[in-house]
Coordinates of C-alpha atoms and ligand atoms in Angstrom, one line a residue:
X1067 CA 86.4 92.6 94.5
X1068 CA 86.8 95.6 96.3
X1069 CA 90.7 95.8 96.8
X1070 CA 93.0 98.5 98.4
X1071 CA 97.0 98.5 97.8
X1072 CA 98.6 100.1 100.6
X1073 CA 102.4 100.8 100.6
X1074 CA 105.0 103.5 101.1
X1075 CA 105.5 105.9 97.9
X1076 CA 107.6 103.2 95.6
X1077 CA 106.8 100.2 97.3
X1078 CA 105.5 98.9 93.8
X1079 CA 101.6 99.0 94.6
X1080 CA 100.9 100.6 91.1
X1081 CA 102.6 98.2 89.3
X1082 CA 101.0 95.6 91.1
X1083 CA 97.2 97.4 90.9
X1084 CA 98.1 97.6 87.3
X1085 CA 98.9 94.0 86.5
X1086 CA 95.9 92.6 89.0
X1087 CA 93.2 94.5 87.3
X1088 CA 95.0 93.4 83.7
X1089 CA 94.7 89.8 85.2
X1090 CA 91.5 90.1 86.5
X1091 CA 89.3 92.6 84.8
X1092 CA 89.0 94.7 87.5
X1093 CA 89.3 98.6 87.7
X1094 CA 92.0 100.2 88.4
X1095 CA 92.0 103.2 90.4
X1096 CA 95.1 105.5 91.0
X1097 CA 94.5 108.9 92.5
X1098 CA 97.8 109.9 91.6
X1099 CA 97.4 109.2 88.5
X1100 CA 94.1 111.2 88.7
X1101 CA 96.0 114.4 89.8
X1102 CA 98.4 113.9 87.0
X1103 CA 95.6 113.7 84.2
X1104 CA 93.7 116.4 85.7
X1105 CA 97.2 118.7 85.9
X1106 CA 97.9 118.0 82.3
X1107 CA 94.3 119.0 81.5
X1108 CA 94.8 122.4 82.9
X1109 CA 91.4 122.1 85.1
X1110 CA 91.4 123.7 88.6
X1111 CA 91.7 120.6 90.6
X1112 CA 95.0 119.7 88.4
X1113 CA 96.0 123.3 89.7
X1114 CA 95.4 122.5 92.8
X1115 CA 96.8 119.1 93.2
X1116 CA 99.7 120.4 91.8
X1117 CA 100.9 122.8 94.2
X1118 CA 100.8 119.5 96.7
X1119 CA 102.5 117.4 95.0
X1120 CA 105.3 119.3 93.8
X1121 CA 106.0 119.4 97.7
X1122 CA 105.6 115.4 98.0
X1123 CA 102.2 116.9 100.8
X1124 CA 98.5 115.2 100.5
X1125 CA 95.7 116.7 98.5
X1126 CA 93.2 118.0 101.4
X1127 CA 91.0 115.0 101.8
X1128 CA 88.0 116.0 101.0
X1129 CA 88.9 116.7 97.6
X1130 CA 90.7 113.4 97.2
X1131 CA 87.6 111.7 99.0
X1132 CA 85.4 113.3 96.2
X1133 CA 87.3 112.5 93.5
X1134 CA 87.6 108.7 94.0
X1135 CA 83.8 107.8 95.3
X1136 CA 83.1 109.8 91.6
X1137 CA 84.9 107.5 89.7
X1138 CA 84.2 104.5 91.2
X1139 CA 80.4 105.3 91.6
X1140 CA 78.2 102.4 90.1
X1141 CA 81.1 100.4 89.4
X1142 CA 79.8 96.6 90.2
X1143 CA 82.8 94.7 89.2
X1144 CA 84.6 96.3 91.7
X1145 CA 87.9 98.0 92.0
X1146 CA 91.3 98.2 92.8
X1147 CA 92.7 101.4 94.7
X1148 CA 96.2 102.3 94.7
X1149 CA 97.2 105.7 96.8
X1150 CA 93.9 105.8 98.1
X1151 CA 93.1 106.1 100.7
X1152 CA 96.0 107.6 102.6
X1153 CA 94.6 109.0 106.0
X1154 CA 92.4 107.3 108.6
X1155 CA 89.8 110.3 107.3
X1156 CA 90.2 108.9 103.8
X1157 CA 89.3 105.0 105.2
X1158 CA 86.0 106.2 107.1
X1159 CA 85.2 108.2 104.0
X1160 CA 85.4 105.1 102.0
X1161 CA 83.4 102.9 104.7
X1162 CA 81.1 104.9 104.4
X1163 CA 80.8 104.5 101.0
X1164 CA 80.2 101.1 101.2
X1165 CA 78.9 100.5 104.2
X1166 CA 77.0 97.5 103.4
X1167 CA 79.4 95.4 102.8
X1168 CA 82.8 97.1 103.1
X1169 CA 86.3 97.0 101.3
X1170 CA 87.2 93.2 100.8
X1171 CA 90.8 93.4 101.8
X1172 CA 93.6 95.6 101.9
X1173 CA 97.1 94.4 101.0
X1174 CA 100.3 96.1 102.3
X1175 CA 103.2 96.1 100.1
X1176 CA 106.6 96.1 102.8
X1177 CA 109.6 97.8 101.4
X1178 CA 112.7 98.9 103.5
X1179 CA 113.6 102.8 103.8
X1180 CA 116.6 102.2 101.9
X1181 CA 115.3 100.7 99.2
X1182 CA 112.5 102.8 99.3
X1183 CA 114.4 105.9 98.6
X1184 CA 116.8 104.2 96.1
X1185 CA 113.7 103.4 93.9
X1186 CA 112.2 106.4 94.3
X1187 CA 114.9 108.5 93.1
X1188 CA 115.9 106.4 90.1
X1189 CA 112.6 106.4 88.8
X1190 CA 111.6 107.9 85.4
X1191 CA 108.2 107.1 83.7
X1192 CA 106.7 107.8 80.2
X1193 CA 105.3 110.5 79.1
X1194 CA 103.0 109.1 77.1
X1195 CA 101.7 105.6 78.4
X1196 CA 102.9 106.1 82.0
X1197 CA 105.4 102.7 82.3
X1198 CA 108.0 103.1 84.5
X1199 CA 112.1 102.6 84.3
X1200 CA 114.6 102.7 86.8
X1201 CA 117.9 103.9 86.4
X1202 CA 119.6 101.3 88.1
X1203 CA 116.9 98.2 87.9
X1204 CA 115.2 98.1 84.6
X1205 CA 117.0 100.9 82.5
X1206 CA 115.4 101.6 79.0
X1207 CA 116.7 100.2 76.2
X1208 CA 117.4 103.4 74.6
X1209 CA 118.1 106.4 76.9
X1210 CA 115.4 108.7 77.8
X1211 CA 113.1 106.5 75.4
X1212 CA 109.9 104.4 76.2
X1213 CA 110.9 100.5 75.3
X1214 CA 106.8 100.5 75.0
X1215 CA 105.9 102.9 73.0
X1216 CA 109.0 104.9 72.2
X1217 CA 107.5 108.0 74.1
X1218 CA 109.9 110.1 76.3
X1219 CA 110.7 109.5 79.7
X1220 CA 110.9 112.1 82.6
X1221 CA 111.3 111.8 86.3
X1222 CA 108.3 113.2 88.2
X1223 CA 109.0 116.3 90.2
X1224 CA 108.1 114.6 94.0
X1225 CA 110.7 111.6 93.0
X1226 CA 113.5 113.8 93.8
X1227 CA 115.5 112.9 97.1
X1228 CA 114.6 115.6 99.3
X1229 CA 110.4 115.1 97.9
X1230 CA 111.0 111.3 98.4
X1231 CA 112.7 111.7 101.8
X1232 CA 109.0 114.7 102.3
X1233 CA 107.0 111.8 101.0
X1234 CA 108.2 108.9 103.4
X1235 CA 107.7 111.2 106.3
X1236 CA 104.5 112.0 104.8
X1237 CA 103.3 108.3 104.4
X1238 CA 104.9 107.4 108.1
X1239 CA 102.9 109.6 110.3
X1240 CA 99.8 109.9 107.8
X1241 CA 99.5 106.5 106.1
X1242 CA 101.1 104.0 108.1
X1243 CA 98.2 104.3 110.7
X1244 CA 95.9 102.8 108.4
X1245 CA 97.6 99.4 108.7
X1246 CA 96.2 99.0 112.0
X1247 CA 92.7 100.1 110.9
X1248 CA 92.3 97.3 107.9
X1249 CA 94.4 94.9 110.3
X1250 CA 91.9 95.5 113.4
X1251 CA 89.2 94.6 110.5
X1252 CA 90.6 91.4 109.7
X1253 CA 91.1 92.5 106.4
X1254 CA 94.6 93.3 106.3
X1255 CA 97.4 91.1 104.2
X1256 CA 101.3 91.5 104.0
X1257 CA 103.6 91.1 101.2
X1258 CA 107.1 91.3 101.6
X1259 CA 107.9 93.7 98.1
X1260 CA 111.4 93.3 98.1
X1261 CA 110.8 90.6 95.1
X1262 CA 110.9 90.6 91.7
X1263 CA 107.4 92.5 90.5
X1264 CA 106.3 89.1 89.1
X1265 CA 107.1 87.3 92.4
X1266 CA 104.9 89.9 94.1
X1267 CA 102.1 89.4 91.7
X1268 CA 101.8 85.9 92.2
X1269 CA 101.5 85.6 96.0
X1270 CA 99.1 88.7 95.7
X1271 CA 96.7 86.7 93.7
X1272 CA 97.2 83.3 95.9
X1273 CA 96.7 85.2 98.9
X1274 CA 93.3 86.7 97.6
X1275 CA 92.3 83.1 96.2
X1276 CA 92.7 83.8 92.9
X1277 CA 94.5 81.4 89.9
X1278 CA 97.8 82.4 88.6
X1279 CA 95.7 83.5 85.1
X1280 CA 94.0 85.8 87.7
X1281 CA 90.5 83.8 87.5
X1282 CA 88.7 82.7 91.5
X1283 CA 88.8 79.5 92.5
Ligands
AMP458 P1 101.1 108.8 93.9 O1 101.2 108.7 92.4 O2 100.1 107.8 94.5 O3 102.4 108.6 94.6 O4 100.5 110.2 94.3 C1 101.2 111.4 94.0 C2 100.8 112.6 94.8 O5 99.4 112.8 94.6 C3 100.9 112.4 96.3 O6 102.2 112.7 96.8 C4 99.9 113.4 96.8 O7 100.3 114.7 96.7 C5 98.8 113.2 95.8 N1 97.8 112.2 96.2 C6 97.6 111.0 95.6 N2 96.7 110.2 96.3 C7 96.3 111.0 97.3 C8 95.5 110.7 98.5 N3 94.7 109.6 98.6 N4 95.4 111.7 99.4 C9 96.1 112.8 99.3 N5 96.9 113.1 98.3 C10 97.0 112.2 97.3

């Protein structure tokens, strides 16, 4: 399964890319997340990265492009991207990768603007194992302190309004484009992600065929 998540910054796609590849074995694969390692690692392309993302801008393609086809080089299982790719460049880049048989199918996650922004600014993850909280939606138990693993929680420096506002513009003009590209491929399917994350999930996996325990057909 060769699987891309498309959405708006805080549509949900990692959440979802996280629980599909739990479900089905399959690899996960969040350049954000990438970034984030690489910044707390102190290498140059942390550096880098960071001085984009603090402003809620995209990573210069070919760097991102680099990074990704790296990771999932050899990988025969498959994979599941999430933030990747983000600009038409990004999708050829990735055809061309593949170019035998292709990406399988690439799901769009719809959110409203509204709600968009009020998740992204209410968001605070862990330090530690990454999970997410939301101020307003699923608050910790104990403030300021992972319910998982009792790590602390901070809010990322692009969640803030004016970065999330940066961001949407960003994923409108650079992003959004590519749900013509996949849809013009036949490959393109639509979830409405204003459900509960385990709502999403489920139609996700129906819609790709697969079992509710994540297994095919
Ligand atoms: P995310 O965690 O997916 O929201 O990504 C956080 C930030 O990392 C983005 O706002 C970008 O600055 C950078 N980034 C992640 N993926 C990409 C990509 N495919 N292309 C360019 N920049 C990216």
């Amino acid at each position: 399964m060769k699987l891309i998540l498309l959405g708006a910054p805080g549509s949900g796609k990692g959440i979802q890319a996280e629980r599909i590849a739990e479900m089905t074995g399959v690899m996960h694969v969040s350049s954000g997340d990438l970034f984030r390692k690489a910044e707390k690692d102190g290498t140059d392309l942390g550096k880098l990265a960071k001085s984009y993302m603090e402003k809620g801008q995209l990573v210069p393609d070919e760097v991102v492009v680099k990074m990704v086809l790296e990771h999932i080089a050899g990988n025969e299982k498959g994979f599941i991207l999430d933030g990747f790719p983000r600009t038409i460049e990004q999708a050829k880049a990735l055809d061309k990768a593949f170019v035998k048989d292709g990406i399988d199918k690439a799901v769009l996650i719809d959110v409203t603007r509204d709600e968009l922004l009020r998740r992204l600014t209410g968001r605070w993850i862990c330090r530690k194992c990454q999970k997410p909280f939301h101020m307003v939606s699923s608050p910790p138990k104990v403030a300021g302190k992972c319910d998982a693993c009792g790590g602390e929680l901070y809010q990322r420096a692009d969640d803030t309004m004016e970065t999330a506002k940066n961001r949407l513009e960003v994923y409108n003009t650079q992003t959004a484009p590519l749900i013509d590209y996949y849809r013009k491929q036949g490959k393109l399917l639509e979830l409405n992600g204003e459900r509960p994350i385990e709502e999403v999930s489920k139609e996700l996996l129906k819609k790709l065929g697969w079992r509710g325990d994540g297994r095919s057909h």
